[in-house]
Coordinates of C-alpha atoms in Angstrom, one line a residue:
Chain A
X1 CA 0.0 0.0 0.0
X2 CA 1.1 3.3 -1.0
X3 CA 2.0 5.3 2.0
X4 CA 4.1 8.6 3.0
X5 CA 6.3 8.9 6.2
X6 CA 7.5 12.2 7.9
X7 CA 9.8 11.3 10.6
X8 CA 9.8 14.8 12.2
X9 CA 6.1 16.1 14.1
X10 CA 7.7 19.5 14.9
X11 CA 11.2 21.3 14.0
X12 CA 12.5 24.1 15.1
X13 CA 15.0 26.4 13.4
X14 CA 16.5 30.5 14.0
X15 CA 15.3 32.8 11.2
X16 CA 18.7 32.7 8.7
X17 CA 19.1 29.0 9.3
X18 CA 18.7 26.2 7.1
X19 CA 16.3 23.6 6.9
X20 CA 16.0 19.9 5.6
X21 CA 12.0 18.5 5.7
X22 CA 12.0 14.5 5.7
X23 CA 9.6 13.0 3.5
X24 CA 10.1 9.2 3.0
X25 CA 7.4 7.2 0.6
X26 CA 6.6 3.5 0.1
X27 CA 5.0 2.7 -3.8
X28 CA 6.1 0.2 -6.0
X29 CA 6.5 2.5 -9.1
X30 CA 7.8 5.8 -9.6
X31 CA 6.0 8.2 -7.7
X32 CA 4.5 11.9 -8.2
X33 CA 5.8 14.0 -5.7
X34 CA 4.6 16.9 -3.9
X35 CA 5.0 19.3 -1.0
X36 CA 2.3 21.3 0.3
X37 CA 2.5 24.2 2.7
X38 CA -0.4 25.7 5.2
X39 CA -0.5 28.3 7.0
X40 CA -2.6 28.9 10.3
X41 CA -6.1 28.9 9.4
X42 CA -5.3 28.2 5.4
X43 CA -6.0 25.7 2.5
X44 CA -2.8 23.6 1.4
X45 CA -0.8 25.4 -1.2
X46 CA 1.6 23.7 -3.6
X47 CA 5.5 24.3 -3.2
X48 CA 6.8 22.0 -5.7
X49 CA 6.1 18.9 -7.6
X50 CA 8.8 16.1 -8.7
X51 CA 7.4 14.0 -12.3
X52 CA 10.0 12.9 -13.7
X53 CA 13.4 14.3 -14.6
X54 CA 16.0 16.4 -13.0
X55 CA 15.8 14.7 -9.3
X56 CA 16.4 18.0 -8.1
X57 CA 13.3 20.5 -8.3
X58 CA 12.8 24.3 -7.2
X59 CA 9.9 25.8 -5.7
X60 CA 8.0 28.9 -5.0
X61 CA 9.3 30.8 -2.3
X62 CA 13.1 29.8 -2.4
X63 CA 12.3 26.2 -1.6
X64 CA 14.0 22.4 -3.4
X65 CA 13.5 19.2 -3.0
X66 CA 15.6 16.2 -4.2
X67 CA 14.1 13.2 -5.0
X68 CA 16.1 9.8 -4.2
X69 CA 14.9 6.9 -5.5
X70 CA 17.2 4.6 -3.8
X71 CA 16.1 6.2 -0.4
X72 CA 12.9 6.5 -1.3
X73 CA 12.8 9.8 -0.1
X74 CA 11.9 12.7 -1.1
X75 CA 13.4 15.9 1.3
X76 CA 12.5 19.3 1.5
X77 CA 15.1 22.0 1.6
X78 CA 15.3 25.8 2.0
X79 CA 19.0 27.5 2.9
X80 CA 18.3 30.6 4.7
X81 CA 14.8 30.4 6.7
X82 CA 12.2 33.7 6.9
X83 CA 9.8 33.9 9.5
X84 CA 7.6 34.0 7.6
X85 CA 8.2 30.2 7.2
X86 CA 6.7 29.3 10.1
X87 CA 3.8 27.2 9.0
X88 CA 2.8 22.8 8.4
X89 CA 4.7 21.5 5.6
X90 CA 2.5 18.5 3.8
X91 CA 4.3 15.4 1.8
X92 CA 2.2 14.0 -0.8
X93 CA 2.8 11.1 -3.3
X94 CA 0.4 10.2 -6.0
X95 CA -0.4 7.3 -6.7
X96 CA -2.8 4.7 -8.0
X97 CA -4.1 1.9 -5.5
X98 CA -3.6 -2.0 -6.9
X99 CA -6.2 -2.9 -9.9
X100 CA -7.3 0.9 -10.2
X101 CA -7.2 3.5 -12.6
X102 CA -7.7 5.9 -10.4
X103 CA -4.6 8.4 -8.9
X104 CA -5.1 9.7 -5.5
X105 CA -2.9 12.2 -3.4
X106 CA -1.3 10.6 -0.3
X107 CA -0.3 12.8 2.5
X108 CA 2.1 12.5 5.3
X109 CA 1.0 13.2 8.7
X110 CA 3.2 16.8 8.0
X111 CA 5.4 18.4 10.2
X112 CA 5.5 21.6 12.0
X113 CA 7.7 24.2 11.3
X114 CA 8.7 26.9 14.2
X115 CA 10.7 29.8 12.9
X116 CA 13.0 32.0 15.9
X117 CA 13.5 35.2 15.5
Chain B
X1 CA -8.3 34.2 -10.5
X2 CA -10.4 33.7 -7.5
X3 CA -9.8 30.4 -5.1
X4 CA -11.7 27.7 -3.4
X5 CA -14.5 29.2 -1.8
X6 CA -15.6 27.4 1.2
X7 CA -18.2 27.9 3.9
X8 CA -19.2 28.1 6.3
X9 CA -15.1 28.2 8.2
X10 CA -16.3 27.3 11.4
X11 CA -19.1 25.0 13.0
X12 CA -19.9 23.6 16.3
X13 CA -22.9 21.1 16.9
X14 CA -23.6 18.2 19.5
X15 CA -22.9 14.4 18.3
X16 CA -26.3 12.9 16.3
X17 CA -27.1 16.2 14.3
X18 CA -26.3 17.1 10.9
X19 CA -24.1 19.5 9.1
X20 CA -23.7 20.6 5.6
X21 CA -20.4 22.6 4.2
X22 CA -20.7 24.6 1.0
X23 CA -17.7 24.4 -1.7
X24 CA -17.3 26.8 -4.7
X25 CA -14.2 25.4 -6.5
X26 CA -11.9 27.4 -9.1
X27 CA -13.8 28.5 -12.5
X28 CA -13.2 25.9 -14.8
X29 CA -12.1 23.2 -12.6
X30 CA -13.7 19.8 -13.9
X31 CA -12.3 18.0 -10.8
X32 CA -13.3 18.5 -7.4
X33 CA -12.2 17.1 -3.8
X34 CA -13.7 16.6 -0.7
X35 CA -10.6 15.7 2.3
X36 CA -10.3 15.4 5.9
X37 CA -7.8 16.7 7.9
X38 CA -7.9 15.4 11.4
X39 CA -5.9 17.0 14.0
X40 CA -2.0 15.7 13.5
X41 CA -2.7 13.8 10.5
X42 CA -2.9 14.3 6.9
X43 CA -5.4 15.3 4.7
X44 CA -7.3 12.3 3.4
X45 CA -9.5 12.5 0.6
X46 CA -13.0 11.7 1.2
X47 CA -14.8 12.1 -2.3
X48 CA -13.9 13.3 -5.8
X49 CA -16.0 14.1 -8.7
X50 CA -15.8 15.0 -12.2
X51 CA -17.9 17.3 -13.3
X52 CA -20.8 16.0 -11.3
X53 CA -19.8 12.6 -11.8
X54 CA -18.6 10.8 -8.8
X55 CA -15.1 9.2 -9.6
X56 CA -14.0 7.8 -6.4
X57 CA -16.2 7.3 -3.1
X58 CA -13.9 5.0 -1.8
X59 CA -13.2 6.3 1.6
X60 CA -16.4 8.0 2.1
X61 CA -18.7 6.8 5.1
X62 CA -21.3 6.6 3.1
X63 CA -23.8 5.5 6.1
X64 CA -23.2 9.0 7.5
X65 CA -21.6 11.1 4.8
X66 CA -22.8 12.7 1.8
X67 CA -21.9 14.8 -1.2
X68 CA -23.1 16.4 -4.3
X69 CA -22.1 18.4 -6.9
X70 CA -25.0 19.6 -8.5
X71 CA -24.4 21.3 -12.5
X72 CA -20.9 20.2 -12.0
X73 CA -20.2 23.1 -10.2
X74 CA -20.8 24.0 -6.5
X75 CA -20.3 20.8 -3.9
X76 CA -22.1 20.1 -0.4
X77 CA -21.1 18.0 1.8
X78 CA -23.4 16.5 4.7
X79 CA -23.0 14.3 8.0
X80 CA -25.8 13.3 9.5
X81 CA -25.4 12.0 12.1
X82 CA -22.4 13.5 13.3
X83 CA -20.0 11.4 15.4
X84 CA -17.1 13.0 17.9
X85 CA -14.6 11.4 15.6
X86 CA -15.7 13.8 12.8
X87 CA -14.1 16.7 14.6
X88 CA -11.9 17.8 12.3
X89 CA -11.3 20.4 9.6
X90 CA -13.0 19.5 5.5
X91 CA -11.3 20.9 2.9
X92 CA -12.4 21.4 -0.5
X93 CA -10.3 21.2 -3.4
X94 CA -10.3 21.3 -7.3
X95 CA -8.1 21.0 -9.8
X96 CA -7.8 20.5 -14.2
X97 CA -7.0 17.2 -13.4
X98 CA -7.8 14.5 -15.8
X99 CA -9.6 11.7 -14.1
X100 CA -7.1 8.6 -14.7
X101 CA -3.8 11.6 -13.9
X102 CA -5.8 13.3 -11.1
X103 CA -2.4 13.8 -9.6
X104 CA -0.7 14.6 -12.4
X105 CA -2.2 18.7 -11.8
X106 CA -1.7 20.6 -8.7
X107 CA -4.7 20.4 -6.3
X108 CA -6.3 24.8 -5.0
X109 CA -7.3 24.5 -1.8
X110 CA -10.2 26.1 -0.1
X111 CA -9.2 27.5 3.7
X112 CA -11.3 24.6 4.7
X113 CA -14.4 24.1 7.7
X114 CA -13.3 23.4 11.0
X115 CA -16.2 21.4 12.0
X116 CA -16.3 20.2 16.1
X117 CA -18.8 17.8 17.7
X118 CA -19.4 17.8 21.3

């Protein structure tokens, strides 16, 4: 069964800092990758998407993610942190479930992301 | 373009009644999603359609839960009757999507319904 795994509930970094976001996925083929921020009281909002490709991919808002098939994971980077940061960052594969036709988006529990001034 | 319209944003009713959220997805948007986001978890998707079509129920409770999606536009919705376990917040969600690639085109959120049963 498909499934997405992000070690890390909560992380704290100092504004300036960098920041690595664990994503790992289990799915038998390749996978369609995605990271989703939201914001306090928001809808999800898409940050970047891995298809196919150049393993490494750039996002709005000065964030990459490199995809690793050999790891199966799929981390989420940023090298100088903004408060305005501070917000739940979503991992999502997409997949189809055995004998369907049908893709759906699996999400990772997410994990926080507290931002020091 | 305007977003995901979604209302009402909060709610608050006692276990056994019913509730009903309102979706107005992104002009255009053949696809539409209904998820659940309980507290600490994920998002998981509850109904999509297509048009009005329903494409995958799968995961719906479909002896308390409901949707629509009359004219292939607007969605609602409905639980009835609500259980304490359906505290959580619904967000609505469309997309350009292709039904057999629905995840090949980034999902718009709505800000979602925090719904909470007491």
């Amino acid at each position: 069964a498909q499934s997405v795994t992000q070690p890390d509930i909560h992380i704290t970094v100092s504004e300036g800092a960098s920041l690595e976001l664990r994503c790992n996925y289990s799915y038998g083929a390749t996978p369609y990758l995605f990271w989703y921020v939201q914001s306090p009281g928001q809808g999800l909002q898409l940050l970047l998407k891995y298809f196919s490709g150049d393993t490494l991919v750039q996002g709005i808002k000065g964030f990459e993610a490199e995809f690793k098939r050999s790891q199966s994971s799929f981390n989420l980077r940023k090298p100088s942190v903004h408060w305005s940061d501070a917000a739940e960052y979503f991992c999502a594969v997409g997949a189809h479930d055995r004998g369907s036709t049908l893709g759906r988006l699996y999400f990772g529990r997410g994990t926080q992301l507290t931002v020091w001034p | 373009e305007a977003g995901v319209a979604q209302s009402p944003r909060y709610k608050i009713i006692e276990k056994r009644q019913s509730v009903a959220f309102w979706c107005n997805p992104i002009s255009g948007h053949a696809t539409l999603y209904w998820y659940q986001q309980i507290l600490g978890q994920g998002p998981k998707l509850l109904i999509q359609f297509q048009n009005n079509g329903v494409v995958d129920d799968s995961q719906l409770p479909k002896d308390r839960f409901s949707a629509e999606r009359l004219k292939g536009v607007d969605s609602t919705l409905k639980i009835q009757p609500a259980k304490l376990e359906d505290s959580a917040v619904y967000l609505c969600a469309s997309s350009l999507a292709k039904v057999r690639s629905s995840y090949n085109s980034p999902l718009h959120f709505g800000n979602g319904t925090r719904l909470t049963v007491t």
